[in-house]
Amino acid sequence: MSAKSAGEATLQYDGKSISLPVVEGTEGERGIDVSRLRSDTGLITLDPGYGNTGSCESAVTFIDGEKGILRYRGYPIEELAEKSTFLEVAYLLIRGELPSKAEFAEFDNEVTLHTMLHEDFKKFFSAMPKSAHPMPVTAAAVAALATFYPEPDTEEMLQRAVVRLIAKYSTLAAFAYKHSLGQPFMYPRNSLDYASNFLHMMFAVPCEEYQVDPVIARALDLLLILHADHEQNCSTSTVRMVGSSRAPLFASISAGISALWGSLHGGANQRVIEMLEQIQAEDGSADRFLERAKDKNDTTRLMGFGHRVYKSYDPRAAILKKACADVVDRTGANGDIGQLLEIAMRLEEVTLRDDYFVERRLYPNVDFYSGVIYKAMGIPVNMFTVMFAMGRLPGWIAQWIEMRRDPAFRIGRPRQIYVGETERHL
Ligand code: CMC
């Protein structure tokens, strides 16, 4: 499917009138096609932060930020969250349709069989300082996959690379954590599902039995589903941009992981929990923090609040809020985590009544409750964004493949309005 014609817009400039085609997507969203603007007029568009710029046509994910709607390949996030598993959703995003039973069994089996890392990869981790943040370690490890596996140049090799990436990412992430602790790496277990296997590699030690809690494994699977794609956000646009130079898949995904790390993007989940802990350590009241977040002379922001696209409640945050209460109940509502959840809920309540946040339509986003769940699961705070990236992998992959197959594919290369010195001489 591609966008259909929806008339023309007229641009008047310098005594001339220029017609620009208007296109419409399947959900009625309209855009002015400016792809011939420069060649026809010499003008370019200027849109810092790309808030008004559509960089591509895409059939992967639909968001209506006004109504709080999120759909992967047409399926509402609420239905996928309730009825699917992460690997089913990964298949849906990457291949376009939900798998049949037989298709899923084959995909699941392939992923399971590729979770092991080349033994030499262990040396990669030992070259990293134990104190390193796991995000750059993971980004570098994903880029390093390209040194072990050839650049895919056939469809079959590409599908193999996709499976390797999804399978090996969880092993890389768990190894990064084990390295930081100085504990032995736990090899993957083929008898476990994707989420349980990750929990096992993270928390088991060779000298003791470790039983994966199915409630925690299901909650992790849910988190991965909710993070699986979010159309043209910063990291996805990075993956597309890097891939547009014909850089290989692993290198493009590694760049996406780096983009995700920032505190305005995926790094916000770590910052949310740090914010809640700071409020807890002060006096449990969020008032002082809220005042700072509203103060234009202070760079503090209320982490986990606000979104470029959602101007209503982020549907992922709504699902997570409920899941969060269930996981906290399971792991001990009376302890520290229970207190953090209470602070988060109180903070949300106060904020949603506050004029500053109401006027700007700032609601909790996906990162607001995810940190509390990760913490309740025992995931260390500096691993939160690594978890986000694990969930986002299928979306990045689907968008990368879509971009490379797009007949309109060109290298991404924005223009600028130069405002520096005009020609001068020594
Ligand atoms: N706390 C306080 N004020 C805020 C916040 C916030 N969290 N978010 C936005 N604002 C204010 C901002 O100061 C501006 O006010 P004014 O109009 O008076 O200048 C107004 O709201 C619009 O904000 P913006 O920065 O122009 O909005 P944006 O679309 O460029 O930024 C955002 C979106 C998500 C970066 C921003 O809301 C933010 O910094 N939120 C906190 C970080 C966060 O939670 N990020 C996770 C995003 S969701 C998951 C993901 O992408 O990874």
Tab-separated table of C-alpha atoms and ligand atoms in Angstrom:
chain	number	residue	atom	x	y	z
A	1	MET	CA	0.000	0.000	0.000
A	2	SER	CA	1.210	3.490	-0.692
A	3	ALA	CA	-0.221	6.913	0.063
A	4	LYS	CA	-2.976	8.078	-2.282
A	5	SER	CA	-3.329	11.459	-3.895
A	6	ALA	CA	-5.426	13.951	-1.894
A	7	GLY	CA	-5.306	17.069	-4.020
A	8	GLU	CA	-2.783	19.854	-4.104
A	9	ALA	CA	-1.558	22.663	-1.867
A	10	THR	CA	-0.515	25.994	-3.335
A	11	LEU	CA	2.596	27.798	-2.208
A	12	GLN	CA	2.899	31.430	-3.134
A	13	TYR	CA	6.323	32.953	-3.033
A	14	ASP	CA	8.141	35.737	-4.804
A	15	GLY	CA	5.213	36.462	-7.104
A	16	LYS	CA	4.983	32.834	-8.220
A	17	SER	CA	2.431	30.194	-7.383
A	18	ILE	CA	3.569	26.593	-7.075
A	19	SER	CA	1.382	23.496	-6.717
A	20	LEU	CA	2.510	20.810	-4.313
A	21	PRO	CA	0.857	17.357	-4.262
A	22	VAL	CA	-0.949	16.361	-1.065
A	23	VAL	CA	-0.888	12.657	-0.158
A	24	GLU	CA	-3.055	10.729	2.291
A	25	GLY	CA	-2.231	7.591	4.256
A	26	THR	CA	-4.633	4.754	5.106
A	27	GLU	CA	-5.610	6.378	8.434
A	28	GLY	CA	-6.380	9.732	6.835
A	29	GLU	CA	-3.178	11.543	7.823
A	30	ARG	CA	-2.229	14.072	5.137
A	31	GLY	CA	1.116	15.424	4.084
A	32	ILE	CA	2.411	17.896	1.522
A	33	ASP	CA	4.882	16.157	-0.758
A	34	VAL	CA	7.825	18.563	-1.030
A	35	SER	CA	10.180	16.131	-2.741
A	36	ARG	CA	10.373	18.352	-5.867
A	37	LEU	CA	10.314	21.657	-3.979
A	38	ARG	CA	13.994	22.447	-4.266
A	39	SER	CA	14.424	21.387	-7.864
A	40	ASP	CA	11.311	23.380	-8.889
A	41	THR	CA	11.810	26.483	-6.715
A	42	GLY	CA	15.285	26.522	-5.129
A	43	LEU	CA	13.575	26.577	-1.705
A	44	ILE	CA	13.988	24.026	1.045
A	45	THR	CA	11.877	23.411	4.166
A	46	LEU	CA	13.239	24.254	7.629
A	47	ASP	CA	11.918	22.168	10.525
A	48	PRO	CA	14.261	21.854	13.518
A	49	GLY	CA	13.418	18.721	15.503
A	50	TYR	CA	11.412	17.437	12.476
A	51	GLY	CA	8.083	17.997	14.258
A	52	ASN	CA	6.354	18.630	10.910
A	53	THR	CA	8.432	16.395	8.685
A	54	GLY	CA	7.370	12.990	7.388
A	55	SER	CA	10.586	11.182	6.500
A	56	CYS	CA	8.967	8.176	4.819
A	57	GLU	CA	5.811	6.232	4.068
A	58	SER	CA	5.574	3.312	6.468
A	59	ALA	CA	3.176	0.397	6.968
A	60	VAL	CA	4.649	-0.806	10.277
A	61	THR	CA	3.119	1.210	13.124
A	62	PHE	CA	0.268	3.688	13.439
A	63	ILE	CA	0.020	6.234	16.270
A	64	ASP	CA	-2.777	8.734	16.845
A	65	GLY	CA	-1.281	10.939	19.542
A	66	GLU	CA	-4.500	12.893	20.095
A	67	LYS	CA	-6.586	9.795	20.787
A	68	GLY	CA	-3.862	7.726	22.447
A	69	ILE	CA	-3.920	4.986	19.788
A	70	LEU	CA	-0.990	2.680	19.009
A	71	ARG	CA	-1.228	-0.184	16.507
A	72	TYR	CA	1.414	-2.539	15.141
A	73	ARG	CA	0.547	-3.578	11.566
A	74	GLY	CA	-3.066	-2.606	12.340
A	75	TYR	CA	-3.423	-4.543	15.613
A	76	PRO	CA	-4.184	-2.421	18.733
A	77	ILE	CA	-1.414	-2.551	21.337
A	78	GLU	CA	-3.957	-3.501	24.009
A	79	GLU	CA	-4.907	-6.705	22.128
A	80	LEU	CA	-1.305	-7.666	21.406
A	81	ALA	CA	-0.363	-7.009	25.026
A	82	GLU	CA	-3.129	-9.291	26.229
A	83	LYS	CA	-2.981	-12.107	23.698
A	84	SER	CA	0.485	-12.295	22.132
A	85	THR	CA	4.058	-13.033	23.051
A	86	PHE	CA	7.069	-10.877	22.250
A	87	LEU	CA	8.355	-13.269	19.591
A	88	GLU	CA	4.931	-13.333	17.891
A	89	VAL	CA	4.944	-9.537	17.870
A	90	ALA	CA	8.517	-9.531	16.526
A	91	TYR	CA	7.369	-11.821	13.690
A	92	LEU	CA	4.372	-9.565	13.024
A	93	LEU	CA	6.469	-6.410	12.847
A	94	ILE	CA	9.230	-7.888	10.725
A	95	ARG	CA	7.199	-10.086	8.363
A	96	GLY	CA	3.966	-8.071	8.284
A	97	GLU	CA	1.497	-10.738	9.520
A	98	LEU	CA	1.002	-12.703	12.714
A	99	PRO	CA	2.489	-16.193	12.332
A	100	SER	CA	0.448	-19.381	11.977
A	101	LYS	CA	1.218	-22.048	14.607
A	102	ALA	CA	3.696	-23.773	12.289
A	103	GLU	CA	5.357	-20.491	11.255
A	104	PHE	CA	5.723	-19.475	14.881
A	105	ALA	CA	7.188	-22.839	15.887
A	106	GLU	CA	9.812	-22.476	13.161
A	107	PHE	CA	10.689	-18.860	14.066
A	108	ASP	CA	10.796	-19.602	17.788
A	109	ASN	CA	13.039	-22.594	17.137
A	110	GLU	CA	15.420	-20.558	14.961
A	111	VAL	CA	15.713	-17.810	17.577
A	112	THR	CA	16.278	-20.379	20.325
A	113	LEU	CA	19.003	-22.113	18.320
A	114	HIS	CA	20.930	-18.865	17.773
A	115	THR	CA	21.151	-17.520	21.307
A	116	MET	CA	24.693	-18.751	21.917
A	117	LEU	CA	27.612	-16.397	21.252
A	118	HIS	CA	30.880	-17.323	19.593
A	119	GLU	CA	33.251	-18.282	22.442
A	120	ASP	CA	35.741	-15.609	21.334
A	121	PHE	CA	33.092	-12.994	22.051
A	122	LYS	CA	33.787	-13.428	25.764
A	123	LYS	CA	37.090	-11.614	25.203
A	124	PHE	CA	35.144	-8.608	23.991
A	125	PHE	CA	33.570	-8.238	27.435
A	126	SER	CA	36.825	-8.724	29.308
A	127	ALA	CA	38.256	-5.741	27.386
A	128	MET	CA	35.584	-3.471	28.924
A	129	PRO	CA	35.943	-1.848	32.353
A	130	LYS	CA	33.642	-3.456	34.923
A	131	SER	CA	32.345	-0.021	35.836
A	132	ALA	CA	31.223	0.710	32.245
A	133	HIS	CA	27.587	1.650	31.655
A	134	PRO	CA	26.000	-1.345	29.893
A	135	MET	CA	24.499	0.824	27.104
A	136	PRO	CA	27.766	1.615	25.293
A	137	VAL	CA	28.931	-1.948	25.975
A	138	THR	CA	25.771	-3.304	24.341
A	139	ALA	CA	25.935	-0.865	21.419
A	140	ALA	CA	29.561	-1.853	20.800
A	141	ALA	CA	28.760	-5.558	21.174
A	142	VAL	CA	25.974	-5.335	18.575
A	143	ALA	CA	28.322	-3.509	16.177
A	144	ALA	CA	30.912	-6.212	16.880
A	145	LEU	CA	28.462	-8.906	15.708
A	146	ALA	CA	29.346	-7.672	12.204
A	147	THR	CA	32.924	-8.860	12.807
A	148	PHE	CA	31.726	-12.411	13.485
A	149	TYR	CA	28.964	-12.701	10.894
A	150	PRO	CA	29.099	-11.627	7.250
A	151	GLU	CA	27.120	-8.715	5.885
A	152	PRO	CA	23.891	-10.245	4.534
A	153	ASP	CA	23.628	-9.886	0.771
A	154	THR	CA	20.815	-12.335	0.011
A	155	GLU	CA	17.294	-12.519	1.444
A	156	GLU	CA	18.155	-15.771	3.198
A	157	MET	CA	21.238	-14.252	4.826
A	158	LEU	CA	19.236	-11.203	5.874
A	159	GLN	CA	16.615	-13.366	7.594
A	160	ARG	CA	19.446	-15.258	9.305
A	161	ALA	CA	20.972	-11.959	10.490
A	162	VAL	CA	17.572	-10.858	11.848
A	163	VAL	CA	17.229	-14.089	13.832
A	164	ARG	CA	20.811	-13.819	15.097
A	165	LEU	CA	20.277	-10.270	16.255
A	166	ILE	CA	17.095	-10.998	18.204
A	167	ALA	CA	18.548	-14.220	19.627
A	168	LYS	CA	22.006	-12.961	20.555
A	169	TYR	CA	20.987	-9.541	21.871
A	170	SER	CA	19.570	-10.999	25.082
A	171	THR	CA	22.766	-13.019	25.607
A	172	LEU	CA	24.944	-9.944	24.966
A	173	ALA	CA	22.881	-7.856	27.368
A	174	ALA	CA	23.022	-10.483	30.126
A	175	PHE	CA	26.773	-11.003	29.589
A	176	ALA	CA	27.351	-7.233	29.849
A	177	TYR	CA	25.629	-7.342	33.242
A	178	LYS	CA	27.462	-10.447	34.457
A	179	HIS	CA	30.766	-8.867	33.427
A	180	SER	CA	29.991	-5.752	35.485
A	181	LEU	CA	29.450	-7.983	38.539
A	182	GLY	CA	32.462	-10.163	37.908
A	183	GLN	CA	30.203	-13.243	37.832
A	184	PRO	CA	30.562	-16.139	35.378
A	185	PHE	CA	28.503	-15.864	32.196
A	186	MET	CA	25.422	-18.073	32.221
A	187	TYR	CA	24.916	-19.751	28.859
A	188	PRO	CA	21.455	-19.683	27.274
A	189	ARG	CA	18.992	-22.482	28.023
A	190	ASN	CA	17.099	-23.774	25.001
A	191	SER	CA	14.316	-25.207	27.156
A	192	LEU	CA	13.234	-21.710	28.225
A	193	ASP	CA	11.160	-19.135	26.367
A	194	TYR	CA	12.754	-15.823	25.324
A	195	ALA	CA	11.957	-13.816	28.466
A	196	SER	CA	12.647	-16.684	30.896
A	197	ASN	CA	15.956	-17.430	29.200
A	198	PHE	CA	17.031	-13.806	29.616
A	199	LEU	CA	16.074	-13.813	33.321
A	200	HIS	CA	18.016	-17.039	33.736
A	201	MET	CA	21.145	-15.609	32.068
A	202	MET	CA	20.856	-12.471	34.219
A	203	PHE	CA	20.160	-13.939	37.637
A	204	ALA	CA	21.297	-17.561	37.762
A	205	VAL	CA	24.759	-18.538	39.016
A	206	PRO	CA	26.452	-21.865	38.246
A	207	CYS	CA	26.558	-22.983	41.889
A	208	GLU	CA	22.839	-22.706	42.613
A	209	GLU	CA	19.483	-23.744	41.211
A	210	TYR	CA	17.496	-20.848	39.772
A	211	GLN	CA	13.770	-21.036	39.092
A	212	VAL	CA	12.313	-18.410	36.772
A	213	ASP	CA	9.130	-16.906	38.229
A	214	PRO	CA	6.506	-17.215	35.420
A	215	VAL	CA	4.742	-14.035	36.604
A	216	ILE	CA	7.977	-12.064	36.255
A	217	ALA	CA	8.751	-13.678	32.889
A	218	ARG	CA	5.301	-12.770	31.561
A	219	ALA	CA	5.702	-9.185	32.828
A	220	LEU	CA	9.050	-8.939	31.036
A	221	ASP	CA	7.498	-10.318	27.840
A	222	LEU	CA	4.770	-7.665	28.139
A	223	LEU	CA	7.356	-4.899	28.559
A	224	LEU	CA	9.142	-6.101	25.435
A	225	ILE	CA	5.866	-6.096	23.456
A	226	LEU	CA	5.040	-2.546	24.568
A	227	HIS	CA	8.462	-1.286	23.468
A	228	ALA	CA	8.583	-3.200	20.184
A	229	ASP	CA	8.003	-0.264	17.821
A	230	HIS	CA	6.999	3.370	17.881
A	231	GLU	CA	7.301	4.585	14.279
A	232	GLN	CA	9.778	7.350	13.384
A	233	ASN	CA	11.188	8.247	16.828
A	234	CYS	CA	14.790	9.381	17.334
A	235	SER	CA	16.450	5.950	17.473
A	236	THR	CA	14.353	4.469	14.645
A	237	SER	CA	15.102	7.464	12.446
A	238	THR	CA	18.776	6.927	13.319
A	239	VAL	CA	18.570	3.261	12.283
A	240	ARG	CA	16.958	4.297	8.986
A	241	MET	CA	19.442	7.117	8.430
A	242	VAL	CA	22.494	4.920	9.038
A	243	GLY	CA	20.996	2.108	6.938
A	244	SER	CA	20.261	4.564	4.140
A	245	SER	CA	24.000	4.776	3.395
A	246	ARG	CA	23.774	0.999	2.817
A	247	ALA	CA	25.497	0.369	6.142
A	248	PRO	CA	24.790	-3.224	7.289
A	249	LEU	CA	22.011	-4.190	9.692
A	250	PHE	CA	24.131	-4.722	12.828
A	251	ALA	CA	25.900	-1.353	12.410
A	252	SER	CA	22.584	0.448	11.881
A	253	ILE	CA	21.032	-1.156	14.978
A	254	SER	CA	24.100	-0.330	17.040
A	255	ALA	CA	23.640	3.339	16.085
A	256	GLY	CA	19.981	3.090	17.130
A	257	ILE	CA	21.014	1.760	20.542
A	258	SER	CA	23.302	4.771	20.999
A	259	ALA	CA	20.491	7.152	20.024
A	260	LEU	CA	18.161	5.446	22.491
A	261	TRP	CA	20.585	6.010	25.351
A	262	GLY	CA	19.826	9.748	25.662
A	263	SER	CA	17.766	10.939	28.626
A	264	LEU	CA	15.099	12.536	26.404
A	265	HIS	CA	14.520	9.152	24.733
A	266	GLY	CA	15.003	5.617	26.131
A	267	GLY	CA	17.397	6.821	28.822
A	268	ALA	CA	14.383	8.419	30.518
A	269	ASN	CA	13.402	5.120	32.203
A	270	GLN	CA	16.623	5.137	34.241
A	271	ARG	CA	16.091	8.816	35.052
A	272	VAL	CA	12.522	8.183	36.239
A	273	ILE	CA	13.605	5.767	38.925
A	274	GLU	CA	16.455	8.084	39.969
A	275	MET	CA	13.893	10.889	40.239
A	276	LEU	CA	11.511	8.753	42.332
A	277	GLU	CA	14.390	7.714	44.602
A	278	GLN	CA	15.417	11.333	45.019
A	279	ILE	CA	11.863	12.273	46.000
A	280	GLN	CA	11.790	9.299	48.374
A	281	ALA	CA	15.097	10.348	49.936
A	282	GLU	CA	13.923	13.940	50.427
A	283	ASP	CA	10.563	13.702	52.179
A	284	GLY	CA	8.365	11.681	49.837
A	285	SER	CA	6.696	14.845	48.611
A	286	ALA	CA	7.015	15.694	44.953
A	287	ASP	CA	6.248	19.418	45.335
A	288	ARG	CA	9.833	20.627	45.228
A	289	PHE	CA	10.607	18.473	42.196
A	290	LEU	CA	7.497	19.687	40.373
A	291	GLU	CA	8.424	23.332	41.001
A	292	ARG	CA	11.880	22.712	39.547
A	293	ALA	CA	10.409	20.926	36.503
A	294	LYS	CA	8.200	23.960	35.849
A	295	ASP	CA	10.949	26.536	36.365
A	296	LYS	CA	12.247	27.786	33.002
A	297	ASN	CA	15.596	28.673	34.588
A	298	ASP	CA	16.077	25.087	35.740
A	299	THR	CA	16.855	22.287	33.253
A	300	THR	CA	15.063	19.679	35.421
A	301	ARG	CA	12.209	17.923	33.655
A	302	LEU	CA	9.666	15.585	35.084
A	303	MET	CA	11.092	12.377	33.675
A	304	GLY	CA	8.607	9.949	32.138
A	305	PHE	CA	6.229	12.794	31.296
A	306	GLY	CA	5.462	14.391	27.958
A	307	HIS	CA	5.792	13.092	24.434
A	308	ARG	CA	6.323	14.576	20.988
A	309	VAL	CA	3.384	12.641	19.537
A	310	TYR	CA	1.047	11.742	22.430
A	311	LYS	CA	-1.016	14.666	23.613
A	312	SER	CA	-3.143	12.300	25.684
A	313	TYR	CA	-2.342	9.340	27.935
A	314	ASP	CA	0.293	7.105	26.324
A	315	PRO	CA	-1.583	3.771	25.869
A	316	ARG	CA	1.584	1.871	26.818
A	317	ALA	CA	1.776	3.727	30.137
A	318	ALA	CA	-1.843	2.785	30.868
A	319	ILE	CA	-1.085	-0.937	30.354
A	320	LEU	CA	2.129	-0.668	32.361
A	321	LYS	CA	0.479	1.067	35.294
A	322	LYS	CA	-1.745	-1.962	35.806
A	323	ALA	CA	1.083	-4.477	35.223
A	324	CYS	CA	3.275	-2.524	37.625
A	325	ALA	CA	0.816	-2.934	40.473
A	326	ASP	CA	0.645	-6.716	39.793
A	327	VAL	CA	4.441	-7.169	39.752
A	328	VAL	CA	4.952	-5.028	42.836
A	329	ASP	CA	2.271	-7.085	44.619
A	330	ARG	CA	4.159	-10.234	43.654
A	331	THR	CA	7.590	-9.057	44.723
A	332	GLY	CA	6.697	-7.258	47.931
A	333	ALA	CA	4.368	-4.262	48.002
A	334	ASN	CA	5.405	-3.356	51.540
A	335	GLY	CA	9.044	-2.699	50.830
A	336	ASP	CA	11.047	-0.080	49.050
A	337	ILE	CA	9.488	-0.815	45.642
A	338	GLY	CA	5.979	-0.460	47.017
A	339	GLN	CA	6.948	3.002	48.285
A	340	LEU	CA	8.361	3.977	44.886
A	341	LEU	CA	5.147	2.874	43.188
A	342	GLU	CA	3.126	4.933	45.670
A	343	ILE	CA	5.298	7.983	45.008
A	344	ALA	CA	4.893	7.479	41.237
A	345	MET	CA	1.109	7.226	41.517
A	346	ARG	CA	0.893	10.284	43.749
A	347	LEU	CA	3.168	12.216	41.419
A	348	GLU	CA	0.970	11.316	38.464
A	349	GLU	CA	-2.167	12.380	40.336
A	350	VAL	CA	-0.730	15.760	41.358
A	351	THR	CA	0.722	16.408	37.925
A	352	LEU	CA	-2.465	15.644	36.040
A	353	ARG	CA	-4.194	18.369	38.116
A	354	ASP	CA	-1.398	20.915	37.715
A	355	ASP	CA	-2.118	23.796	35.268
A	356	TYR	CA	1.419	23.731	33.831
A	357	PHE	CA	1.124	20.075	32.783
A	358	VAL	CA	-2.560	20.304	31.806
A	359	GLU	CA	-1.974	23.308	29.506
A	360	ARG	CA	0.953	21.599	27.789
A	361	ARG	CA	-0.869	18.260	27.607
A	362	LEU	CA	1.931	16.387	29.361
A	363	TYR	CA	0.931	12.875	30.413
A	364	PRO	CA	2.908	9.867	31.676
A	365	ASN	CA	4.767	8.127	28.856
A	366	VAL	CA	5.999	4.523	28.558
A	367	ASP	CA	9.049	5.235	30.707
A	368	PHE	CA	7.116	6.429	33.733
A	369	TYR	CA	6.048	3.035	35.085
A	370	SER	CA	8.499	0.733	33.294
A	371	GLY	CA	11.344	1.601	35.677
A	372	VAL	CA	9.324	0.574	38.742
A	373	ILE	CA	8.550	-2.812	37.137
A	374	TYR	CA	12.174	-3.391	36.118
A	375	LYS	CA	13.271	-2.532	39.626
A	376	ALA	CA	10.680	-4.850	41.134
A	377	MET	CA	12.063	-7.612	38.871
A	378	GLY	CA	15.556	-7.009	40.243
A	379	ILE	CA	16.912	-5.481	37.008
A	380	PRO	CA	19.627	-2.970	37.942
A	381	VAL	CA	18.852	0.644	37.103
A	382	ASN	CA	21.645	1.067	34.557
A	383	MET	CA	20.245	-1.912	32.591
A	384	PHE	CA	16.800	-0.303	32.088
A	385	THR	CA	17.608	1.258	28.727
A	386	VAL	CA	19.315	-1.963	27.596
A	387	MET	CA	15.929	-3.622	28.237
A	388	PHE	CA	14.147	-0.948	26.221
A	389	ALA	CA	16.511	-1.665	23.309
A	390	MET	CA	15.801	-5.396	23.568
A	391	GLY	CA	12.115	-4.656	23.098
A	392	ARG	CA	12.713	-2.143	20.303
A	393	LEU	CA	14.838	-4.524	18.193
A	394	PRO	CA	11.973	-5.913	16.046
A	395	GLY	CA	10.735	-2.398	15.289
A	396	TRP	CA	14.178	-1.168	14.268
A	397	ILE	CA	14.650	-4.265	12.098
A	398	ALA	CA	11.202	-3.944	10.471
A	399	GLN	CA	11.777	-0.253	9.722
A	400	TRP	CA	15.279	-0.919	8.373
A	401	ILE	CA	14.003	-3.629	6.018
A	402	GLU	CA	11.059	-1.493	4.924
A	403	MET	CA	13.410	1.388	4.131
A	404	ARG	CA	15.779	-0.770	2.109
A	405	ARG	CA	12.881	-2.247	0.082
A	406	ASP	CA	11.183	1.104	-0.531
A	407	PRO	CA	11.214	1.981	-4.261
A	408	ALA	CA	11.716	5.626	-3.161
A	409	PHE	CA	14.867	4.613	-1.216
A	410	ARG	CA	17.643	7.238	-1.289
A	411	ILE	CA	20.448	8.044	1.098
A	412	GLY	CA	19.154	10.277	3.918
A	413	ARG	CA	20.717	13.678	3.467
A	414	PRO	CA	18.950	16.742	4.891
A	415	ARG	CA	19.779	20.269	3.785
A	416	GLN	CA	20.510	23.327	5.937
A	417	ILE	CA	20.165	27.077	5.943
A	418	TYR	CA	23.724	28.294	6.267
A	419	VAL	CA	24.083	31.171	8.752
A	420	GLY	CA	27.894	31.302	9.138
A	421	GLU	CA	30.397	33.794	7.782
A	422	THR	CA	30.177	34.560	4.081
A	423	GLU	CA	33.347	34.176	2.069
A	424	ARG	CA	36.364	35.774	3.703
A	425	HIS	CA	40.107	35.490	3.213
A	426	LEU	CA	43.206	35.234	5.368
B	1	CMC	N1	8.709	18.274	32.395
B	1	CMC	C1	8.497	19.615	32.391
B	1	CMC	N2	8.168	20.308	31.288
B	1	CMC	C2	8.038	19.636	30.135
B	1	CMC	C3	8.243	18.245	30.056
B	1	CMC	C4	8.577	17.557	31.243
B	1	CMC	N3	8.775	16.239	31.236
B	1	CMC	N4	8.063	17.848	28.788
B	1	CMC	C5	7.768	18.936	28.089
B	1	CMC	N5	7.743	20.032	28.900
B	1	CMC	C6	7.392	21.412	28.518
B	1	CMC	C7	8.529	22.105	27.792
B	1	CMC	O1	9.373	22.801	28.684
B	1	CMC	C8	7.763	23.037	26.869
B	1	CMC	O2	7.293	24.122	27.638
B	1	CMC	P1	7.150	25.589	26.968
B	1	CMC	O3	6.142	25.431	25.881
B	1	CMC	O4	6.724	26.464	28.083
B	1	CMC	O5	8.526	25.930	26.449
B	1	CMC	C9	6.542	22.209	26.472
B	1	CMC	O6	6.328	21.305	27.565
B	1	CMC	C10	6.730	21.413	25.172
B	1	CMC	O7	7.889	20.595	25.331
B	1	CMC	P2	8.926	20.297	24.183
B	1	CMC	O8	10.263	20.075	24.808
B	1	CMC	O9	8.829	21.348	23.115
B	1	CMC	O10	8.343	18.941	23.624
B	1	CMC	P3	9.092	17.926	22.687
B	1	CMC	O11	8.050	17.276	21.870
B	1	CMC	O12	10.219	18.576	21.984
B	1	CMC	O13	9.750	16.885	23.724
B	1	CMC	C11	10.004	15.082	25.215
B	1	CMC	C12	9.189	15.657	24.048
B	1	CMC	C13	9.561	13.626	25.433
B	1	CMC	C14	11.488	15.082	24.855
B	1	CMC	C15	9.747	15.925	26.488
B	1	CMC	O14	8.386	15.879	26.842
B	1	CMC	C16	10.623	15.494	27.665
B	1	CMC	O15	11.749	15.969	27.792
B	1	CMC	N6	10.105	14.567	28.554
B	1	CMC	C17	10.923	14.047	29.631
B	1	CMC	C18	11.830	12.946	29.113
B	1	CMC	C19	11.070	11.673	28.818
B	1	CMC	O16	10.235	11.231	29.590
B	1	CMC	N7	11.377	11.071	27.651
B	1	CMC	C20	10.767	9.825	27.221
B	1	CMC	C21	9.874	10.012	26.019
B	1	CMC	S1	8.804	8.622	25.656
B	1	CMC	C22	9.794	7.282	25.298
B	1	CMC	C23	10.932	7.517	24.377
B	1	CMC	O17	10.849	8.214	23.373
B	1	CMC	O18	11.974	6.947	24.638
